[in-house]
Amino acid sequence: MLVFAASDKGGTGRSVTSANLAYQRALAGDHVAYVDFDFGSPTAAAVFDVPGAMRGTEDRGLHSYLEGEVAEPARIDVWRQTEHPLLRARPNQSGRLVLLPGDAGGGEFATGEDALERCIDLLLRLHSEFDLIMVDLSAGRSYAVDMVLAATAHPRMRSVPFRWLVFHRWTRQHVIAASGLVHKEHGIIAGGVARGHDEDALRAAIRFVRAAVPDPESPLWSHGSPAQAAWMQACDEALRRLAAEQRIGDSVVLGVVPLEPILQWREQLITEEDVLATQIANKETLEALEEIALRLTDDAYWGRP
Ligand SMILES: Nc1ncnc2c1ncn2[C@@H]1O[C@H](COP(=O)(O)OP(=O)(O)OP(=O)(O)O)[C@@H](O)[C@H]1O
Ligand SMILES: [Mg+2]
């Protein structure tokens, strides 16, 4: 299964949440590849605590591969190369967790036919090796988005299942932007149909993830005044109405990740130890990530074409 992680805006939580979903699936035994197609800002290695590629790799990144400069992109075995003290020893029963990093200083680039063919080759190869392939795409209607829309519409990829996650924060601008990325004239659905996708099938394969959502009921806000609490409640309800009007309401939401203090301070994986042993992370955050990770492949949460 290919999972494309997109967002209209930057800083939505797309990379950090996707990395955590990849981690959760690998913990559960899946072989997982994380593909950093965020050409402008390839930061996945930082989330996995892999040294040497924190802002992209200097050696055989995905950008160099797609441009035909190298025959094979670099792979990083996260369990082996991470500096995260708890992840070093690959947990029992876990699957492979492999990061394909972007190039340092790569930048956005227009992809031609050759790059598209290489992209298809890569995705097919990964599909034969891994259970789940998370692909982090540059924000907005980027070249990366267009490339994977074209790749997945290609006859060579017909039999490869794919799904899309569109990340957004819980504010008016983010809700409207996320809806636009999918539904507007130049959005993912229209762009996909123009490249040969079936509209209903593509629509059924897109779900939204609300990230860093403040829960007005959470103890985090319990010190606020009654007026603040009432205001937050009203805002939350107004956002729900807006999301529904914008066709990104609850029925197409795969999950909600609460605002997590750790992630406000540091881009990282949230482990069970963070919740149970050191108690620095909220249990609700880990539960939300585990739940979304399971739902990625649970047909009950996806539309029918
Ligand atoms: N649930 C959360 N609670 C609090 N902060 C979060 C949460 N999820 C992500 N963040 C933080 O928000 C910031 C942006 O997240 P992230 O880098 O994942 O976004 P992005 O959409 O990939 O951004 P970019 O477009 O720059 O690649 C990071 O500092 C991250 O740690
Ligand atoms: Mg990112």
Short mmCIF file of C-alpha atoms and ligand atoms in Angstrom, two decimals:
data_model
loop_
_atom_site.label_atom_id
_atom_site.label_comp_id
_atom_site.label_asym_id
_atom_site.label_seq_id
_atom_site.Cartn_x
_atom_site.Cartn_y
_atom_site.Cartn_z
CA MET A 1 0.00 0.00 0.00
CA LEU A 2 1.24 3.47 -0.95
CA VAL A 3 0.20 6.34 1.31
CA PHE A 4 0.79 9.87 0.06
CA ALA A 5 1.04 12.56 2.72
CA ALA A 6 0.04 15.98 1.41
CA SER A 7 -0.94 19.36 2.82
CA ASP A 8 -1.71 22.69 1.29
CA LYS A 9 0.22 24.73 3.80
CA GLY A 10 3.63 24.15 5.34
CA GLY A 11 4.03 23.41 9.02
CA THR A 12 0.83 21.37 9.27
CA GLY A 13 2.37 18.39 11.05
CA ARG A 14 2.49 16.33 7.85
CA SER A 15 6.07 15.04 8.22
CA VAL A 16 6.09 14.48 11.96
CA THR A 17 2.73 12.71 11.95
CA SER A 18 3.62 10.60 8.89
CA ALA A 19 6.92 9.55 10.46
CA ASN A 20 5.05 8.52 13.60
CA LEU A 21 2.54 6.54 11.56
CA ALA A 22 5.40 4.78 9.75
CA TYR A 23 7.00 4.01 13.12
CA GLN A 24 3.74 2.65 14.54
CA ARG A 25 3.21 0.35 11.56
CA ALA A 26 6.79 -0.92 11.72
CA LEU A 27 6.36 -1.58 15.46
CA ALA A 28 3.26 -3.60 14.62
CA GLY A 29 5.30 -5.80 12.28
CA ASP A 30 4.90 -4.21 8.86
CA HIS A 31 7.87 -3.57 6.63
CA VAL A 32 7.71 0.17 6.11
CA ALA A 33 9.50 2.57 3.78
CA TYR A 34 9.37 6.32 4.32
CA VAL A 35 10.02 8.21 1.10
CA ASP A 36 10.93 11.89 1.44
CA PHE A 37 9.50 13.57 -1.64
CA ASP A 38 9.40 16.94 0.12
CA PHE A 39 12.08 18.26 -2.18
CA GLY A 40 12.19 21.75 -0.72
CA SER A 41 12.45 20.65 2.91
CA PRO A 42 13.53 17.01 3.32
CA THR A 43 13.51 16.82 7.10
CA ALA A 44 12.40 13.26 7.80
CA ALA A 45 15.81 12.14 9.06
CA ALA A 46 15.55 14.67 11.88
CA VAL A 47 12.26 13.16 13.06
CA PHE A 48 13.79 9.66 13.04
CA ASP A 49 16.92 11.01 14.81
CA VAL A 50 19.19 9.82 12.03
CA PRO A 51 22.44 11.81 12.01
CA GLY A 52 24.05 13.00 8.81
CA ALA A 53 20.86 13.62 6.84
CA MET A 54 19.00 16.01 9.12
CA ARG A 55 18.30 18.43 6.28
CA GLY A 56 18.61 15.90 3.48
CA THR A 57 21.51 13.70 2.45
CA GLU A 58 24.67 14.67 0.55
CA ASP A 59 24.79 11.22 -0.99
CA ARG A 60 22.31 9.73 -3.51
CA GLY A 61 19.14 11.42 -2.30
CA LEU A 62 15.80 11.01 -4.06
CA HIS A 63 16.25 14.20 -6.02
CA SER A 64 19.51 12.90 -7.56
CA TYR A 65 17.80 9.60 -8.29
CA LEU A 66 14.80 11.17 -10.04
CA GLU A 67 17.10 13.40 -12.08
CA GLY A 68 19.00 10.33 -13.25
CA GLU A 69 22.29 11.19 -11.54
CA VAL A 70 22.38 7.95 -9.56
CA ALA A 71 20.93 4.55 -10.37
CA GLU A 72 19.63 3.83 -6.85
CA PRO A 73 18.62 6.22 -4.09
CA ALA A 74 20.25 5.90 -0.67
CA ARG A 75 18.43 3.92 2.00
CA ILE A 76 18.77 4.43 5.73
CA ASP A 77 17.93 1.57 8.06
CA VAL A 78 16.28 3.56 10.84
CA TRP A 79 16.55 0.89 13.55
CA ARG A 80 20.26 0.63 12.91
CA GLN A 81 21.19 4.24 12.26
CA THR A 82 18.98 6.24 14.58
CA GLU A 83 20.50 7.96 17.60
CA HIS A 84 17.23 7.68 19.49
CA PRO A 85 18.30 5.55 22.47
CA LEU A 86 15.12 3.47 22.56
CA LEU A 87 14.87 2.74 18.86
CA ARG A 88 18.43 1.52 18.42
CA ALA A 89 17.62 -2.03 19.27
CA ARG A 90 14.98 -3.07 16.78
CA PRO A 91 11.98 -3.99 18.88
CA ASN A 92 10.83 -7.62 18.90
CA GLN A 93 8.30 -8.48 16.21
CA SER A 94 8.85 -5.19 14.41
CA GLY A 95 9.18 -4.91 10.66
CA ARG A 96 11.83 -3.05 8.69
CA LEU A 97 11.79 0.72 8.88
CA VAL A 98 13.71 2.26 6.01
CA LEU A 99 14.06 5.94 5.16
CA LEU A 100 14.77 7.10 1.63
CA PRO A 101 16.05 10.65 2.25
CA GLY A 102 15.85 13.66 -0.02
CA ASP A 103 18.94 15.58 -1.09
CA ALA A 104 20.32 18.41 0.99
CA GLY A 105 19.64 21.63 -0.90
CA GLY A 106 17.52 19.82 -3.50
CA GLY A 107 14.72 22.30 -3.99
CA GLU A 108 11.53 21.97 -6.04
CA PHE A 109 11.95 20.87 -9.63
CA ALA A 110 9.80 20.23 -12.68
CA THR A 111 9.62 16.53 -13.45
CA GLY A 112 9.70 15.31 -17.03
CA GLU A 113 8.94 11.92 -18.57
CA ASP A 114 12.26 10.41 -17.46
CA ALA A 115 11.74 11.41 -13.85
CA LEU A 116 8.21 10.01 -13.99
CA GLU A 117 9.49 6.65 -15.26
CA ARG A 118 12.10 6.57 -12.48
CA CYS A 119 9.46 7.46 -9.94
CA ILE A 120 7.30 4.57 -11.17
CA ASP A 121 10.28 2.18 -11.12
CA LEU A 122 11.03 3.19 -7.54
CA LEU A 123 7.46 2.92 -6.27
CA LEU A 124 7.03 -0.49 -7.94
CA ARG A 125 10.26 -1.74 -6.42
CA LEU A 126 9.30 -0.51 -2.97
CA HIS A 127 5.84 -2.02 -3.36
CA SER A 128 7.41 -5.42 -3.98
CA GLU A 129 9.59 -5.09 -0.85
CA PHE A 130 7.46 -3.27 1.72
CA ASP A 131 3.95 -3.56 3.14
CA LEU A 132 3.54 0.17 3.56
CA ILE A 133 5.23 3.02 1.73
CA MET A 134 4.68 6.49 3.22
CA VAL A 135 5.49 9.25 0.76
CA ASP A 136 5.90 12.74 2.22
CA LEU A 137 5.09 15.28 -0.51
CA SER A 138 6.06 18.96 -0.72
CA ALA A 139 3.31 21.27 0.52
CA GLY A 140 0.72 22.67 -1.88
CA ARG A 141 -0.06 21.59 -5.40
CA SER A 142 3.63 20.84 -5.92
CA TYR A 143 5.61 19.06 -8.62
CA ALA A 144 5.86 16.13 -6.22
CA VAL A 145 2.05 15.92 -6.02
CA ASP A 146 1.71 16.05 -9.80
CA MET A 147 4.40 13.43 -10.26
CA VAL A 148 2.77 10.86 -7.98
CA LEU A 149 -0.68 11.57 -9.44
CA ALA A 150 0.77 10.79 -12.86
CA ALA A 151 2.68 7.77 -11.57
CA THR A 152 -0.34 6.17 -9.91
CA ALA A 153 -2.49 6.73 -13.02
CA HIS A 154 0.09 5.00 -15.20
CA PRO A 155 -0.82 1.56 -16.58
CA ARG A 156 2.32 0.08 -14.97
CA MET A 157 0.96 0.98 -11.54
CA ARG A 158 -2.66 -0.09 -12.03
CA SER A 159 -2.49 -2.90 -9.53
CA VAL A 160 -0.73 -0.95 -6.77
CA PRO A 161 -3.17 0.29 -4.11
CA PHE A 162 -2.72 3.84 -2.90
CA ARG A 163 -4.31 6.24 -0.46
CA TRP A 164 -3.92 9.93 0.30
CA LEU A 165 -3.73 11.70 3.64
CA VAL A 166 -4.24 15.44 3.61
CA PHE A 167 -2.99 17.13 6.77
CA HIS A 168 -4.20 20.40 8.17
CA ARG A 169 -4.29 22.32 11.40
CA TRP A 170 -7.48 23.24 13.14
CA THR A 171 -7.91 26.88 12.09
CA ARG A 172 -10.12 28.58 9.53
CA GLN A 173 -7.31 29.19 7.07
CA HIS A 174 -6.04 25.63 7.31
CA VAL A 175 -9.49 24.11 6.83
CA ILE A 176 -10.17 26.20 3.74
CA ALA A 177 -6.68 25.55 2.35
CA ALA A 178 -6.91 21.77 2.83
CA SER A 179 -10.30 21.69 1.14
CA GLY A 180 -8.93 23.73 -1.75
CA LEU A 181 -5.97 21.41 -2.21
CA VAL A 182 -8.35 18.51 -2.76
CA HIS A 183 -11.55 19.94 -4.20
CA LYS A 184 -10.70 23.14 -6.09
CA GLU A 185 -10.30 23.56 -9.82
CA HIS A 186 -6.55 22.92 -9.63
CA GLY A 187 -6.76 20.48 -6.75
CA ILE A 188 -5.69 16.86 -6.34
CA ILE A 189 -8.96 15.43 -7.66
CA ALA A 190 -9.05 17.60 -10.78
CA GLY A 191 -5.31 17.08 -11.31
CA GLY A 192 -5.72 13.34 -10.88
CA VAL A 193 -8.64 13.13 -13.29
CA ALA A 194 -6.63 15.11 -15.86
CA ARG A 195 -3.93 12.43 -15.55
CA GLY A 196 -6.32 9.54 -16.03
CA HIS A 197 -7.61 8.73 -12.55
CA ASP A 198 -11.23 7.75 -12.03
CA GLU A 199 -12.78 10.60 -10.08
CA ASP A 200 -14.85 8.52 -7.65
CA ALA A 201 -12.02 6.10 -6.95
CA LEU A 202 -9.60 8.93 -6.28
CA ARG A 203 -12.10 10.72 -4.02
CA ALA A 204 -12.64 7.50 -2.09
CA ALA A 205 -8.89 7.21 -1.52
CA ILE A 206 -8.49 10.62 0.13
CA ARG A 207 -8.87 11.21 3.86
CA PHE A 208 -7.98 14.15 6.10
CA VAL A 209 -5.91 14.27 9.27
CA ARG A 210 -6.32 17.17 11.65
CA ALA A 211 -3.02 17.73 13.41
CA ALA A 212 -2.06 19.63 16.55
CA VAL A 213 -5.69 20.13 17.51
CA PRO A 214 -6.25 21.78 20.91
CA ASP A 215 -8.86 19.87 22.89
CA PRO A 216 -10.80 22.41 24.96
CA GLU A 217 -11.50 19.64 27.51
CA SER A 218 -7.83 18.83 28.02
CA PRO A 219 -6.13 19.62 31.36
CA LEU A 220 -3.70 21.71 29.28
CA TRP A 221 -6.36 24.43 29.21
CA SER A 222 -7.91 23.88 32.62
CA HIS A 223 -6.22 26.97 34.06
CA GLY A 224 -7.94 29.27 31.60
CA SER A 225 -10.88 31.43 32.59
CA PRO A 226 -14.49 30.30 32.02
CA ALA A 227 -14.70 32.93 29.27
CA GLN A 228 -11.70 31.38 27.50
CA ALA A 229 -13.17 27.89 27.82
CA ALA A 230 -16.50 29.02 26.36
CA TRP A 231 -14.73 30.84 23.53
CA MET A 232 -12.67 27.75 22.65
CA GLN A 233 -15.78 25.59 22.62
CA ALA A 234 -17.58 27.99 20.32
CA CYS A 235 -14.56 28.18 18.02
CA ASP A 236 -14.27 24.41 17.88
CA GLU A 237 -17.94 24.10 16.91
CA ALA A 238 -17.63 26.81 14.26
CA LEU A 239 -14.62 24.99 12.78
CA ARG A 240 -16.60 21.76 12.65
CA ARG A 241 -19.34 23.51 10.70
CA LEU A 242 -16.81 25.12 8.38
CA ALA A 243 -15.07 21.78 7.76
CA ALA A 244 -18.40 20.14 6.90
CA GLU A 245 -19.29 22.96 4.47
CA GLN A 246 -15.86 22.62 2.91
CA ARG A 247 -16.42 18.88 2.38
CA ILE A 248 -13.74 17.89 4.85
CA GLY A 249 -16.04 17.09 7.74
CA ASP A 250 -15.92 14.14 10.14
CA SER A 251 -17.05 11.54 7.59
CA VAL A 252 -13.79 11.99 5.64
CA VAL A 253 -11.46 12.47 8.60
CA LEU A 254 -9.18 9.52 9.31
CA GLY A 255 -8.11 10.88 12.65
CA VAL A 256 -7.30 13.82 14.87
CA VAL A 257 -3.90 14.23 16.55
CA PRO A 258 -4.15 16.38 19.67
CA LEU A 259 -1.86 19.29 20.28
CA GLU A 260 1.13 17.58 21.91
CA PRO A 261 3.53 19.67 24.01
CA ILE A 262 6.51 17.47 23.10
CA LEU A 263 5.94 18.05 19.40
CA GLN A 264 5.64 21.78 19.93
CA TRP A 265 9.18 21.67 21.27
CA ARG A 266 10.75 19.01 19.13
CA GLU A 267 10.01 17.09 15.93
CA GLN A 268 10.27 13.45 17.02
CA LEU A 269 8.73 10.01 17.36
CA ILE A 270 6.45 9.51 20.34
CA THR A 271 7.22 6.23 22.06
CA GLU A 272 5.38 4.19 24.65
CA GLU A 273 8.20 5.06 27.08
CA ASP A 274 7.47 8.77 26.60
CA VAL A 275 3.97 8.10 27.88
CA LEU A 276 4.47 5.33 30.45
CA ALA A 277 8.01 5.62 31.81
CA THR A 278 9.11 9.25 31.59
CA GLN A 279 5.52 10.52 31.26
CA ILE A 280 6.57 13.46 29.11
CA ALA A 281 4.02 12.77 26.35
CA ASN A 282 0.25 12.64 26.59
CA LYS A 283 -1.36 9.22 26.30
CA GLU A 284 -4.04 10.70 24.00
CA THR A 285 -1.37 11.63 21.45
CA LEU A 286 0.07 8.13 21.27
CA GLU A 287 -3.42 6.61 21.12
CA ALA A 288 -4.39 8.91 18.25
CA LEU A 289 -1.25 7.96 16.31
CA GLU A 290 -1.81 4.24 16.92
CA GLU A 291 -5.42 4.56 15.82
CA ILE A 292 -4.65 6.44 12.61
CA ALA A 293 -1.87 3.96 11.82
CA LEU A 294 -4.36 1.08 12.04
CA ARG A 295 -6.99 2.92 10.00
CA LEU A 296 -4.58 3.42 7.10
CA THR A 297 -5.36 -0.08 5.93
CA ASP A 298 -8.84 -0.53 7.41
CA ASP A 299 -11.30 -0.31 4.52
CA ALA A 300 -14.10 0.69 6.90
CA TYR A 301 -12.54 4.16 7.12
CA TRP A 302 -12.19 4.67 3.39
CA GLY A 303 -14.73 5.43 0.72
CA ARG A 304 -16.08 3.06 -1.88
CA PRO A 305 -15.35 4.06 -5.46
N1 LIG B 1 0.33 17.07 17.28
C1 LIG B 1 1.18 18.09 17.35
N2 LIG B 1 1.18 18.92 18.42
C2 LIG B 1 2.04 19.97 18.51
N3 LIG B 1 2.95 20.26 17.56
C3 LIG B 1 2.99 19.47 16.47
C4 LIG B 1 2.12 18.35 16.29
N4 LIG B 1 2.42 17.77 15.11
C5 LIG B 1 3.43 18.46 14.58
N5 LIG B 1 3.80 19.48 15.39
C6 LIG B 1 4.90 20.44 15.19
O1 LIG B 1 4.53 21.34 14.18
C7 LIG B 1 5.67 21.70 13.42
C8 LIG B 1 5.40 21.40 11.94
O2 LIG B 1 5.29 20.01 11.78
P1 LIG B 1 5.88 19.25 10.50
O3 LIG B 1 7.28 19.64 10.27
O4 LIG B 1 5.55 17.83 10.63
O5 LIG B 1 4.95 19.93 9.40
P2 LIG B 1 5.03 19.83 7.82
O6 LIG B 1 3.63 20.02 7.36
O7 LIG B 1 5.74 18.62 7.40
O8 LIG B 1 5.89 21.14 7.49
P3 LIG B 1 6.77 21.46 6.19
O9 LIG B 1 5.81 21.95 5.17
O10 LIG B 1 7.69 22.53 6.67
O11 LIG B 1 7.45 20.21 5.76
C9 LIG B 1 6.83 20.90 13.97
O12 LIG B 1 7.57 21.68 14.86
C10 LIG B 1 6.15 19.75 14.69
O13 LIG B 1 6.92 19.21 15.74
MG MG B 2 7.57 18.43 6.45
#
